Tab-separated table of C-alpha atoms in Angstrom:
chain	number	residue	atom	x	y	z
W	1	UNK	CA	12.228	-100.925	105.737
W	2	UNK	CA	14.525	-100.999	102.701
W	3	UNK	CA	12.918	-97.889	101.185
W	4	UNK	CA	13.193	-95.958	104.442
W	5	UNK	CA	16.848	-96.940	104.809
W	6	UNK	CA	17.693	-95.790	101.308
W	7	UNK	CA	15.758	-92.557	101.778
W	8	UNK	CA	17.777	-91.716	104.899
W	9	UNK	CA	21.018	-92.405	103.077
W	10	UNK	CA	20.249	-89.812	100.395
W	11	UNK	CA	21.321	-87.150	102.867
W	12	UNK	CA	24.767	-88.658	103.411
W	13	UNK	CA	27.369	-85.982	104.122
W	14	UNK	CA	30.208	-85.106	101.767
W	15	UNK	CA	32.881	-85.798	104.363
W	16	UNK	CA	32.026	-89.493	104.365
W	17	UNK	CA	33.195	-89.693	100.745
W	18	UNK	CA	36.858	-90.759	100.726
W	19	UNK	CA	37.647	-88.517	97.746
W	20	UNK	CA	36.032	-85.485	99.368
W	21	UNK	CA	37.531	-86.311	102.753
W	22	UNK	CA	41.000	-86.443	101.209
W	23	UNK	CA	40.505	-83.191	99.298
W	24	UNK	CA	38.913	-81.124	102.060
W	25	UNK	CA	40.500	-82.517	105.182
W	26	UNK	CA	43.437	-84.935	104.976
W	27	UNK	CA	45.471	-83.147	102.305
W	28	UNK	CA	45.206	-79.615	103.789
W	29	UNK	CA	46.034	-81.042	107.207
W	30	UNK	CA	49.072	-82.859	105.803
W	31	UNK	CA	50.354	-79.702	104.091
W	32	UNK	CA	49.780	-77.613	107.232
W	33	UNK	CA	51.542	-80.229	109.328
W	34	UNK	CA	54.547	-80.239	106.978
W	35	UNK	CA	54.721	-76.435	107.240
W	36	UNK	CA	54.691	-76.295	111.069
W	37	UNK	CA	56.899	-79.341	111.668
W	38	UNK	CA	60.230	-77.429	111.471
W	39	UNK	CA	59.152	-74.945	114.153
W	40	UNK	CA	57.700	-77.678	116.373
W	41	UNK	CA	60.794	-79.893	116.146
W	42	UNK	CA	63.261	-77.076	116.760
W	43	UNK	CA	61.494	-75.623	119.809
W	44	UNK	CA	60.243	-78.735	121.639
W	45	UNK	CA	61.996	-78.977	125.037
W	46	UNK	CA	61.759	-82.790	125.248
W	47	UNK	CA	63.400	-83.996	122.022
W	48	UNK	CA	66.941	-85.312	122.072
W	49	UNK	CA	67.304	-84.404	118.410
W	50	UNK	CA	66.032	-81.150	116.930
W	51	UNK	CA	66.947	-82.020	113.354
W	52	UNK	CA	64.285	-81.476	110.709
W	53	UNK	CA	64.189	-84.020	107.887
W	54	UNK	CA	61.075	-82.879	106.046
W	55	UNK	CA	61.894	-81.503	102.608
W	56	UNK	CA	59.862	-79.957	99.818
W	57	UNK	CA	60.317	-83.204	97.874
W	58	UNK	CA	58.723	-85.158	100.735
W	59	UNK	CA	55.731	-82.817	100.740
W	60	UNK	CA	55.289	-83.207	96.965
W	61	UNK	CA	55.511	-86.998	97.325
W	62	UNK	CA	52.907	-86.983	100.098
W	63	UNK	CA	50.530	-84.781	98.113
W	64	UNK	CA	50.897	-87.015	95.039
W	65	UNK	CA	50.050	-90.097	97.109
W	66	UNK	CA	46.970	-88.399	98.548
W	67	UNK	CA	45.933	-87.355	95.034
W	68	UNK	CA	46.276	-90.995	93.964
W	69	UNK	CA	44.044	-92.072	96.831
W	70	UNK	CA	41.535	-89.402	95.843
W	71	UNK	CA	41.502	-90.535	92.210
W	72	UNK	CA	41.003	-94.178	93.169
W	73	UNK	CA	38.112	-93.249	95.444
W	74	UNK	CA	36.506	-90.901	92.910
W	75	UNK	CA	36.486	-93.592	90.219
W	76	UNK	CA	34.729	-96.149	92.402
W	77	UNK	CA	32.378	-94.135	94.620
W	78	UNK	CA	29.426	-95.032	92.384
W	79	UNK	CA	30.158	-98.735	92.169
W	80	UNK	CA	26.798	-100.511	91.741
W	81	UNK	CA	25.549	-103.172	94.123
W	82	UNK	CA	22.448	-105.218	93.367
W	83	UNK	CA	21.974	-107.283	96.518
W	84	UNK	CA	21.995	-106.619	100.215
W	85	UNK	CA	24.053	-108.579	102.737
W	86	UNK	CA	22.427	-108.835	106.149
W	87	UNK	CA	24.342	-110.423	109.007
W	88	UNK	CA	22.228	-112.400	111.466
W	89	UNK	CA	22.060	-111.587	115.162
W	90	UNK	CA	24.097	-114.634	116.133
W	91	UNK	CA	27.162	-112.874	114.762
W	92	UNK	CA	26.802	-110.276	117.522
W	93	UNK	CA	26.788	-113.042	120.131
W	94	UNK	CA	29.957	-114.516	118.635
W	95	UNK	CA	31.797	-111.178	118.513
W	96	UNK	CA	30.768	-110.140	122.015
W	97	UNK	CA	31.754	-113.385	123.723
W	98	UNK	CA	35.027	-113.569	121.798
W	99	UNK	CA	35.819	-110.009	122.887
W	100	UNK	CA	34.814	-110.677	126.485
W	101	UNK	CA	36.862	-113.901	126.637
W	102	UNK	CA	39.922	-112.144	125.212
W	103	UNK	CA	39.694	-109.351	127.795
W	104	UNK	CA	39.252	-111.857	130.628
W	105	UNK	CA	42.269	-113.898	129.530
W	106	UNK	CA	44.355	-110.747	129.087
W	107	UNK	CA	43.364	-108.760	132.171
W	108	UNK	CA	41.822	-111.469	134.383
W	109	UNK	CA	45.056	-112.358	136.216
W	110	UNK	CA	45.780	-108.661	136.735
W	111	UNK	CA	42.335	-108.084	138.267
W	112	UNK	CA	42.599	-111.107	140.563
W	113	UNK	CA	46.241	-110.868	141.600
W	114	UNK	CA	46.984	-107.137	141.425
W	115	UNK	CA	43.798	-105.122	142.082
W	116	UNK	CA	45.880	-102.580	143.984
W	117	UNK	CA	47.838	-101.800	140.810
W	118	UNK	CA	44.591	-101.152	138.935
W	119	UNK	CA	43.372	-98.801	141.665
W	120	UNK	CA	46.737	-97.033	141.636
W	121	UNK	CA	46.440	-96.528	137.889
W	122	UNK	CA	42.933	-95.132	138.169
W	123	UNK	CA	44.098	-92.709	140.870
W	124	UNK	CA	47.006	-91.593	138.636
W	125	UNK	CA	49.708	-92.818	141.000
W	126	UNK	CA	53.250	-92.354	139.771
W	127	UNK	CA	54.627	-95.416	137.969
W	128	UNK	CA	51.405	-97.461	138.198
W	129	UNK	CA	50.957	-97.527	134.417
W	130	UNK	CA	54.315	-99.260	133.934
W	131	UNK	CA	53.441	-101.857	136.567
W	132	UNK	CA	50.245	-102.691	134.656
W	133	UNK	CA	52.150	-103.179	131.405
W	134	UNK	CA	54.560	-105.536	133.141
W	135	UNK	CA	51.797	-107.520	134.857
W	136	UNK	CA	49.544	-107.737	131.770
W	137	UNK	CA	51.713	-107.720	128.627
W	138	UNK	CA	50.215	-108.178	125.176
W	139	UNK	CA	49.365	-111.795	124.362
W	140	UNK	CA	49.647	-112.772	120.709
W	141	UNK	CA	46.230	-113.738	119.353
W	142	UNK	CA	44.380	-112.793	122.532
W	143	UNK	CA	45.083	-109.074	122.215
W	144	UNK	CA	44.029	-109.360	118.574
W	145	UNK	CA	40.676	-110.901	119.530
W	146	UNK	CA	39.768	-107.850	121.628
W	147	UNK	CA	39.424	-105.965	118.323
W	148	UNK	CA	36.314	-108.021	117.570
W	149	UNK	CA	34.519	-105.511	119.787
W	150	UNK	CA	34.939	-102.921	117.021
W	151	UNK	CA	33.461	-105.339	114.490
W	152	UNK	CA	30.533	-105.759	116.901
W	153	UNK	CA	29.975	-101.987	117.039
W	154	UNK	CA	30.002	-101.691	113.240
W	155	UNK	CA	27.602	-104.591	112.596
W	156	UNK	CA	25.363	-103.376	115.437
W	157	UNK	CA	25.295	-99.903	113.878
W	158	UNK	CA	24.389	-101.264	110.457
W	159	UNK	CA	21.551	-103.347	111.856
W	160	UNK	CA	20.065	-100.709	114.164
W	161	UNK	CA	20.803	-97.383	112.460
W	162	UNK	CA	20.971	-98.185	108.753
W	163	UNK	CA	18.622	-101.153	108.386
W	164	UNK	CA	16.265	-100.119	111.187
W	165	UNK	CA	16.094	-103.617	112.660
W	166	UNK	CA	14.521	-104.288	116.024
W	167	UNK	CA	16.970	-106.446	117.908
W	168	UNK	CA	16.729	-107.966	121.396
W	169	UNK	CA	17.696	-105.699	124.261
W	170	UNK	CA	20.632	-107.843	125.249
W	171	UNK	CA	22.534	-106.626	122.188
W	172	UNK	CA	22.231	-103.028	123.377
W	173	UNK	CA	23.620	-104.068	126.747
W	174	UNK	CA	26.425	-105.949	125.002
W	175	UNK	CA	27.399	-102.786	123.117
W	176	UNK	CA	27.652	-100.852	126.367
W	177	UNK	CA	29.695	-103.714	127.763
W	178	UNK	CA	32.166	-103.458	124.874
W	179	UNK	CA	32.427	-99.696	125.353
W	180	UNK	CA	33.045	-100.255	129.073
W	181	UNK	CA	35.821	-102.734	128.278
W	182	UNK	CA	37.397	-100.199	125.901
W	183	UNK	CA	37.270	-97.522	128.605
W	184	UNK	CA	38.852	-99.942	131.092
W	185	UNK	CA	41.624	-100.686	128.596
W	186	UNK	CA	42.190	-96.992	127.951
W	187	UNK	CA	42.361	-96.110	131.640
W	188	UNK	CA	44.291	-99.086	132.994
W	189	UNK	CA	46.481	-99.975	130.005
W	190	UNK	CA	46.803	-96.412	128.725
W	191	UNK	CA	45.442	-97.167	125.243
W	192	UNK	CA	43.072	-94.305	124.512
W	193	UNK	CA	42.817	-95.453	120.896
W	194	UNK	CA	40.704	-98.366	122.196
W	195	UNK	CA	37.815	-95.946	122.856
W	196	UNK	CA	38.208	-94.032	119.603
W	197	UNK	CA	38.256	-97.241	117.559
W	198	UNK	CA	34.796	-98.159	118.856
W	199	UNK	CA	33.116	-94.770	119.060
W	200	UNK	CA	34.199	-93.173	115.761
W	201	UNK	CA	33.096	-96.036	113.435
W	202	UNK	CA	29.841	-96.422	115.387
W	203	UNK	CA	29.105	-92.708	115.157
W	204	UNK	CA	30.012	-92.716	111.460
W	205	UNK	CA	27.332	-95.357	110.800
W	206	UNK	CA	24.842	-93.385	112.898
W	207	UNK	CA	25.607	-90.087	111.158
W	208	UNK	CA	25.193	-91.585	107.685
W	209	UNK	CA	21.921	-93.286	108.556
W	210	UNK	CA	20.005	-90.823	110.725
W	211	UNK	CA	18.631	-87.502	109.594
W	212	UNK	CA	19.487	-84.713	112.092
W	213	UNK	CA	16.509	-83.307	113.986
W	214	UNK	CA	17.962	-79.862	114.667
W	215	UNK	CA	20.203	-77.441	112.824
W	216	UNK	CA	22.953	-77.634	115.414
W	217	UNK	CA	22.923	-81.441	115.089
W	218	UNK	CA	23.129	-81.097	111.322
W	219	UNK	CA	26.216	-78.912	111.678
W	220	UNK	CA	27.738	-81.507	113.985
W	221	UNK	CA	27.205	-84.241	111.393
W	222	UNK	CA	28.448	-82.058	108.553
W	223	UNK	CA	31.701	-80.961	110.181
W	224	UNK	CA	32.395	-84.057	112.237
W	225	UNK	CA	36.089	-84.472	111.220
W	226	UNK	CA	36.861	-80.897	112.235
W	227	UNK	CA	34.971	-81.256	115.499
W	228	UNK	CA	36.791	-84.523	116.119
W	229	UNK	CA	40.177	-82.869	115.837
W	230	UNK	CA	39.033	-79.810	117.768
W	231	UNK	CA	37.980	-81.996	120.695
W	232	UNK	CA	40.942	-84.358	120.388
W	233	UNK	CA	43.263	-82.284	122.642
W	234	UNK	CA	40.754	-82.472	125.513
W	235	UNK	CA	40.331	-86.216	125.106
W	236	UNK	CA	44.103	-86.491	124.788
W	237	UNK	CA	44.623	-84.507	127.995
W	238	UNK	CA	42.291	-86.717	130.046
W	239	UNK	CA	44.377	-89.824	129.404
W	240	UNK	CA	47.769	-88.144	129.194
W	241	UNK	CA	47.574	-86.871	132.769
W	242	UNK	CA	48.104	-90.294	134.435
W	243	UNK	CA	50.137	-91.646	131.537
W	244	UNK	CA	52.902	-89.048	131.117
W	245	UNK	CA	52.318	-85.918	133.154
W	246	UNK	CA	52.413	-87.503	136.603
W	247	UNK	CA	55.175	-89.954	135.749
W	248	UNK	CA	57.654	-87.602	134.122
W	249	UNK	CA	56.713	-84.325	132.489
W	250	UNK	CA	55.459	-82.545	135.590
W	251	UNK	CA	59.115	-81.754	136.292
W	252	UNK	CA	59.804	-80.368	132.812
W	253	UNK	CA	56.873	-78.140	131.830
W	254	UNK	CA	55.669	-75.093	133.700
W	255	UNK	CA	51.990	-76.133	133.491
W	256	UNK	CA	49.816	-79.015	132.323
W	257	UNK	CA	48.208	-77.260	129.336
W	258	UNK	CA	51.547	-76.180	127.913
W	259	UNK	CA	52.563	-79.835	128.098
W	260	UNK	CA	49.371	-81.014	126.371
W	261	UNK	CA	49.674	-78.538	123.507
W	262	UNK	CA	53.301	-79.429	122.959
W	263	UNK	CA	52.888	-83.207	123.224
W	264	UNK	CA	49.762	-83.360	121.061
W	265	UNK	CA	51.501	-81.411	118.302
W	266	UNK	CA	54.648	-83.496	118.624
W	267	UNK	CA	52.765	-86.722	117.946
W	268	UNK	CA	51.954	-85.459	114.442
W	269	UNK	CA	55.142	-83.511	113.755
W	270	UNK	CA	57.477	-86.336	114.769
W	271	UNK	CA	55.388	-88.809	112.792
W	272	UNK	CA	56.144	-87.101	109.492
W	273	UNK	CA	59.688	-86.186	110.561
W	274	UNK	CA	60.534	-89.795	111.491
W	275	UNK	CA	59.556	-91.267	108.138
W	276	UNK	CA	61.427	-88.515	106.310
W	277	UNK	CA	64.527	-89.431	108.352
W	278	UNK	CA	64.082	-93.055	107.291
W	279	UNK	CA	63.745	-92.033	103.652
W	280	UNK	CA	66.962	-90.041	103.912
W	281	UNK	CA	69.237	-92.335	105.926
W	282	UNK	CA	67.883	-95.872	105.544
W	283	UNK	CA	68.208	-97.701	102.178
W	284	UNK	CA	64.836	-97.769	100.445
W	285	UNK	CA	62.615	-98.934	98.913
W	286	UNK	CA	63.019	-102.225	100.723
W	287	UNK	CA	60.222	-104.118	98.920
W	288	UNK	CA	59.619	-105.988	102.185
W	289	UNK	CA	56.390	-104.251	103.173
W	290	UNK	CA	57.548	-103.814	106.763
W	291	UNK	CA	55.185	-100.870	107.284
W	292	UNK	CA	52.332	-101.447	104.834
W	293	UNK	CA	52.252	-105.186	105.594
W	294	UNK	CA	52.860	-104.743	109.293
W	295	UNK	CA	49.777	-106.844	110.038
W	296	UNK	CA	51.227	-109.753	108.072
W	297	UNK	CA	54.481	-109.667	110.034
W	298	UNK	CA	52.433	-110.104	113.207
W	299	UNK	CA	50.657	-113.226	111.951
W	300	UNK	CA	51.604	-116.470	113.702
W	301	UNK	CA	53.856	-118.733	111.571
W	302	UNK	CA	53.497	-116.576	108.443
W	303	UNK	CA	55.285	-113.649	110.080
W	304	UNK	CA	58.268	-115.867	110.844
W	305	UNK	CA	58.716	-116.650	107.144
W	306	UNK	CA	58.901	-113.024	105.994
W	307	UNK	CA	62.173	-111.122	105.348
W	308	UNK	CA	64.279	-110.217	108.372
W	309	UNK	CA	64.871	-106.824	109.952
W	310	UNK	CA	61.390	-105.358	109.533
W	311	UNK	CA	61.274	-102.024	111.331
W	312	UNK	CA	57.983	-102.772	113.040
W	313	UNK	CA	58.368	-106.487	113.781
W	314	UNK	CA	61.192	-106.026	116.245
W	315	UNK	CA	61.211	-102.529	117.701
W	316	UNK	CA	64.899	-102.628	118.566
W	317	UNK	CA	66.068	-101.757	115.047
W	318	UNK	CA	63.733	-98.814	114.612
W	319	UNK	CA	64.246	-97.551	118.153
W	320	UNK	CA	68.005	-97.696	117.614
W	321	UNK	CA	67.561	-95.653	114.460
W	322	UNK	CA	65.474	-93.078	116.344
W	323	UNK	CA	68.073	-92.950	119.109
W	324	UNK	CA	70.596	-91.729	116.556
W	325	UNK	CA	68.494	-89.529	114.294
W	326	UNK	CA	65.407	-88.503	116.317
W	327	UNK	CA	63.795	-89.431	119.675
W	328	UNK	CA	62.759	-93.022	120.575
W	329	UNK	CA	59.795	-91.899	122.689
W	330	UNK	CA	58.005	-90.523	119.630
W	331	UNK	CA	58.090	-93.553	117.349
W	332	UNK	CA	55.062	-93.143	115.066
W	333	UNK	CA	55.335	-92.799	111.310
W	334	UNK	CA	52.705	-91.294	109.047
W	335	UNK	CA	50.608	-93.700	107.017
W	336	UNK	CA	51.309	-91.745	103.848
W	337	UNK	CA	55.059	-91.667	103.144
W	338	UNK	CA	55.652	-95.144	104.574
W	339	UNK	CA	54.351	-96.502	101.253
W	340	UNK	CA	57.355	-94.922	99.510
W	341	UNK	CA	59.769	-96.440	102.013
W	342	UNK	CA	58.371	-99.919	101.366
W	343	UNK	CA	57.707	-99.847	97.618
W	344	UNK	CA	59.044	-96.664	96.056
W	345	UNK	CA	57.164	-93.684	94.696
W	346	UNK	CA	55.686	-95.152	91.478
W	347	UNK	CA	54.490	-98.415	93.010
W	348	UNK	CA	53.336	-96.396	96.023
W	349	UNK	CA	51.073	-94.293	93.819
W	350	UNK	CA	49.571	-97.445	92.318
W	351	UNK	CA	48.963	-98.922	95.768
W	352	UNK	CA	47.343	-95.711	96.985
W	353	UNK	CA	44.999	-95.818	94.002
W	354	UNK	CA	43.989	-99.322	95.097
W	355	UNK	CA	43.581	-98.079	98.669
W	356	UNK	CA	41.306	-95.309	97.441
W	357	UNK	CA	39.404	-97.674	95.160
W	358	UNK	CA	38.584	-100.033	98.036
W	359	UNK	CA	37.533	-97.071	100.163
W	360	UNK	CA	35.378	-95.758	97.302
W	361	UNK	CA	33.687	-99.113	96.687
W	362	UNK	CA	32.954	-99.550	100.378
W	363	UNK	CA	31.589	-95.991	100.494
W	364	UNK	CA	29.276	-96.780	97.575
W	365	UNK	CA	28.089	-99.866	99.422
W	366	UNK	CA	27.438	-97.784	102.541
W	367	UNK	CA	25.613	-95.052	100.645
W	368	UNK	CA	23.326	-97.480	98.835
W	369	UNK	CA	22.839	-99.753	101.830
W	370	UNK	CA	23.632	-102.705	99.537
W	371	UNK	CA	26.508	-105.111	99.105
W	372	UNK	CA	28.951	-106.498	101.674
W	373	UNK	CA	31.492	-103.671	101.583
W	374	UNK	CA	29.436	-101.260	103.683
W	375	UNK	CA	30.613	-103.088	106.792
W	376	UNK	CA	34.274	-102.236	106.193
W	377	UNK	CA	33.955	-98.548	105.288
W	378	UNK	CA	33.950	-97.306	108.916
W	379	UNK	CA	37.417	-98.875	109.291
W	380	UNK	CA	38.654	-97.093	106.168
W	381	UNK	CA	37.083	-93.832	107.331
W	382	UNK	CA	38.933	-94.015	110.635
W	383	UNK	CA	42.164	-94.953	108.871
W	384	UNK	CA	41.941	-91.831	106.697
W	385	UNK	CA	41.271	-89.619	109.708
W	386	UNK	CA	44.436	-91.044	111.329
W	387	UNK	CA	46.534	-91.196	108.156
W	388	UNK	CA	48.744	-88.208	108.964
W	389	UNK	CA	49.760	-89.791	112.300
W	390	UNK	CA	49.781	-93.570	111.793
W	391	UNK	CA	49.115	-96.178	109.102
W	392	UNK	CA	46.087	-97.643	110.871
W	393	UNK	CA	44.849	-99.680	107.919
W	394	UNK	CA	48.250	-101.422	107.687
W	395	UNK	CA	48.243	-102.469	111.326
W	396	UNK	CA	47.009	-105.637	112.953
W	397	UNK	CA	44.406	-103.646	114.902
W	398	UNK	CA	42.489	-102.792	111.725
W	399	UNK	CA	43.006	-106.153	110.040
W	400	UNK	CA	41.656	-107.944	113.127
W	401	UNK	CA	38.437	-105.924	112.796
W	402	UNK	CA	38.173	-106.808	109.110
W	403	UNK	CA	38.750	-110.500	109.887
W	404	UNK	CA	35.966	-110.422	112.476
W	405	UNK	CA	33.573	-108.864	109.960
W	406	UNK	CA	34.605	-111.342	107.257
W	407	UNK	CA	34.002	-114.353	109.523
W	408	UNK	CA	30.547	-113.049	110.448
W	409	UNK	CA	29.677	-112.316	106.807
W	410	UNK	CA	30.657	-115.823	105.703
W	411	UNK	CA	29.064	-117.735	108.587
W	412	UNK	CA	25.994	-115.624	109.388
W	413	UNK	CA	25.522	-113.534	106.253
W	414	UNK	CA	22.274	-113.662	104.317
W	415	UNK	CA	21.864	-112.238	100.820
W	416	UNK	CA	18.687	-110.342	100.012
W	417	UNK	CA	17.531	-108.694	96.778
W	418	UNK	CA	17.829	-104.916	96.569
W	419	UNK	CA	14.095	-104.584	95.934
W	420	UNK	CA	12.286	-107.539	97.523
W	421	UNK	CA	9.155	-108.586	95.659
W	422	UNK	CA	5.864	-107.866	97.327
W	423	UNK	CA	3.504	-110.778	97.998
W	424	UNK	CA	1.226	-111.573	95.102
W	425	UNK	CA	-2.221	-110.019	95.384
W	426	UNK	CA	-5.503	-111.110	93.956
W	427	UNK	CA	-6.239	-110.025	90.435
W	428	UNK	CA	-7.238	-106.393	90.353
W	429	UNK	CA	-10.968	-105.866	89.994
W	430	UNK	CA	-12.993	-102.856	88.998
W	431	UNK	CA	-13.520	-99.797	91.168
W	432	UNK	CA	-15.211	-100.407	94.526
W	433	UNK	CA	-18.768	-99.178	94.952
W	434	UNK	CA	-19.208	-96.070	97.149
W	435	UNK	CA	-20.638	-98.023	100.132
W	436	UNK	CA	-17.728	-100.506	100.026
W	437	UNK	CA	-15.267	-97.610	99.980
W	438	UNK	CA	-16.938	-96.104	103.053
W	439	UNK	CA	-16.947	-99.399	104.966
W	440	UNK	CA	-13.286	-99.989	104.076
W	441	UNK	CA	-12.338	-96.545	105.340
W	442	UNK	CA	-14.275	-97.104	108.557
W	443	UNK	CA	-12.594	-100.436	109.164
W	444	UNK	CA	-9.161	-98.819	108.814
W	445	UNK	CA	-10.012	-96.267	111.465
């Protein structure tokens, strides 16, 4: 089993390497985005501010940070691992029931008391989405536990696709249950990222572990990031129709597809423009980590002890800033330049090297099929694919996944040697006589 797993991993695609992914995908996309942002911001009919804050200096800073990430990843992508960490099946039970319980606590009252609101949301009725958010607001700790479903998908993928384990059928049904819960959350609560968070890491494990059977499948595996972004507008449109089009924008745009093209582009353009506005008009670096340590600010008790006025802890400060300098509706910030706002350029470069190094080590673990870090690489892969739009790895959503994996590794992890010894055989004897060879061959048939 181990040999077959390692043999499959020899064909791992270049785009799974964090250094290659940064060089061939993230950096060109960031530069292209910086180039088109001025035109997008100035012509968008829905922005209250058409000011462009992106400068050549910002682009150089962003490129230098991405180069730092690439260097960190390149230096660690061949990190050696000598043992294999296998997580027992009971971890899947724990993650599934924790996820299910969190969803029931969060959405159970809504399902029981307001089923009509859910049906209205599914039928894209005007204003239904806002009623759902009022009836089922985020619950600290409970909302976090729903992210354990992503940890389930990753561990499931490692067991089934990479290690080739035969697991009971109930775990396959549990996976489909988690995907169904993510779809429900995306449709009812208008969080389409809930589906992407499960599907992309799971597919990444599958693509790195299974050899394609046809040329067209091979091309799909090879160019997955490009296909992902090519299909993103369609996926975006499906969920944006009941979320924004019906509720507001149907009265502004001449047709739905014009709205989708404009809004999809704005999510990325305003993301880089917003952080550049912060760098220009808000004192920085703050050395508070309000963006890169966003997950820590959300922690119970600990978050209360951190410095005040974090931009992402209490949205009022940041939304007030956007009301003056940009547009509050588009409140994302890229996961690249936020490092400079928190820590400055030089420290930011150092931190991005560490970011890349962790991604590189986890990639090496994934490629070899050894070590514990292979379980976290799908999270880092998704964070790099989203880096131009949001700082996913800094957010509580990603950290909750990593915590779920860590708990399972500590409680249900089992270390195995990289090359398990074969059972001892009897002392080798001389060559078998011809008749014995014939009888042995016949018995095998």
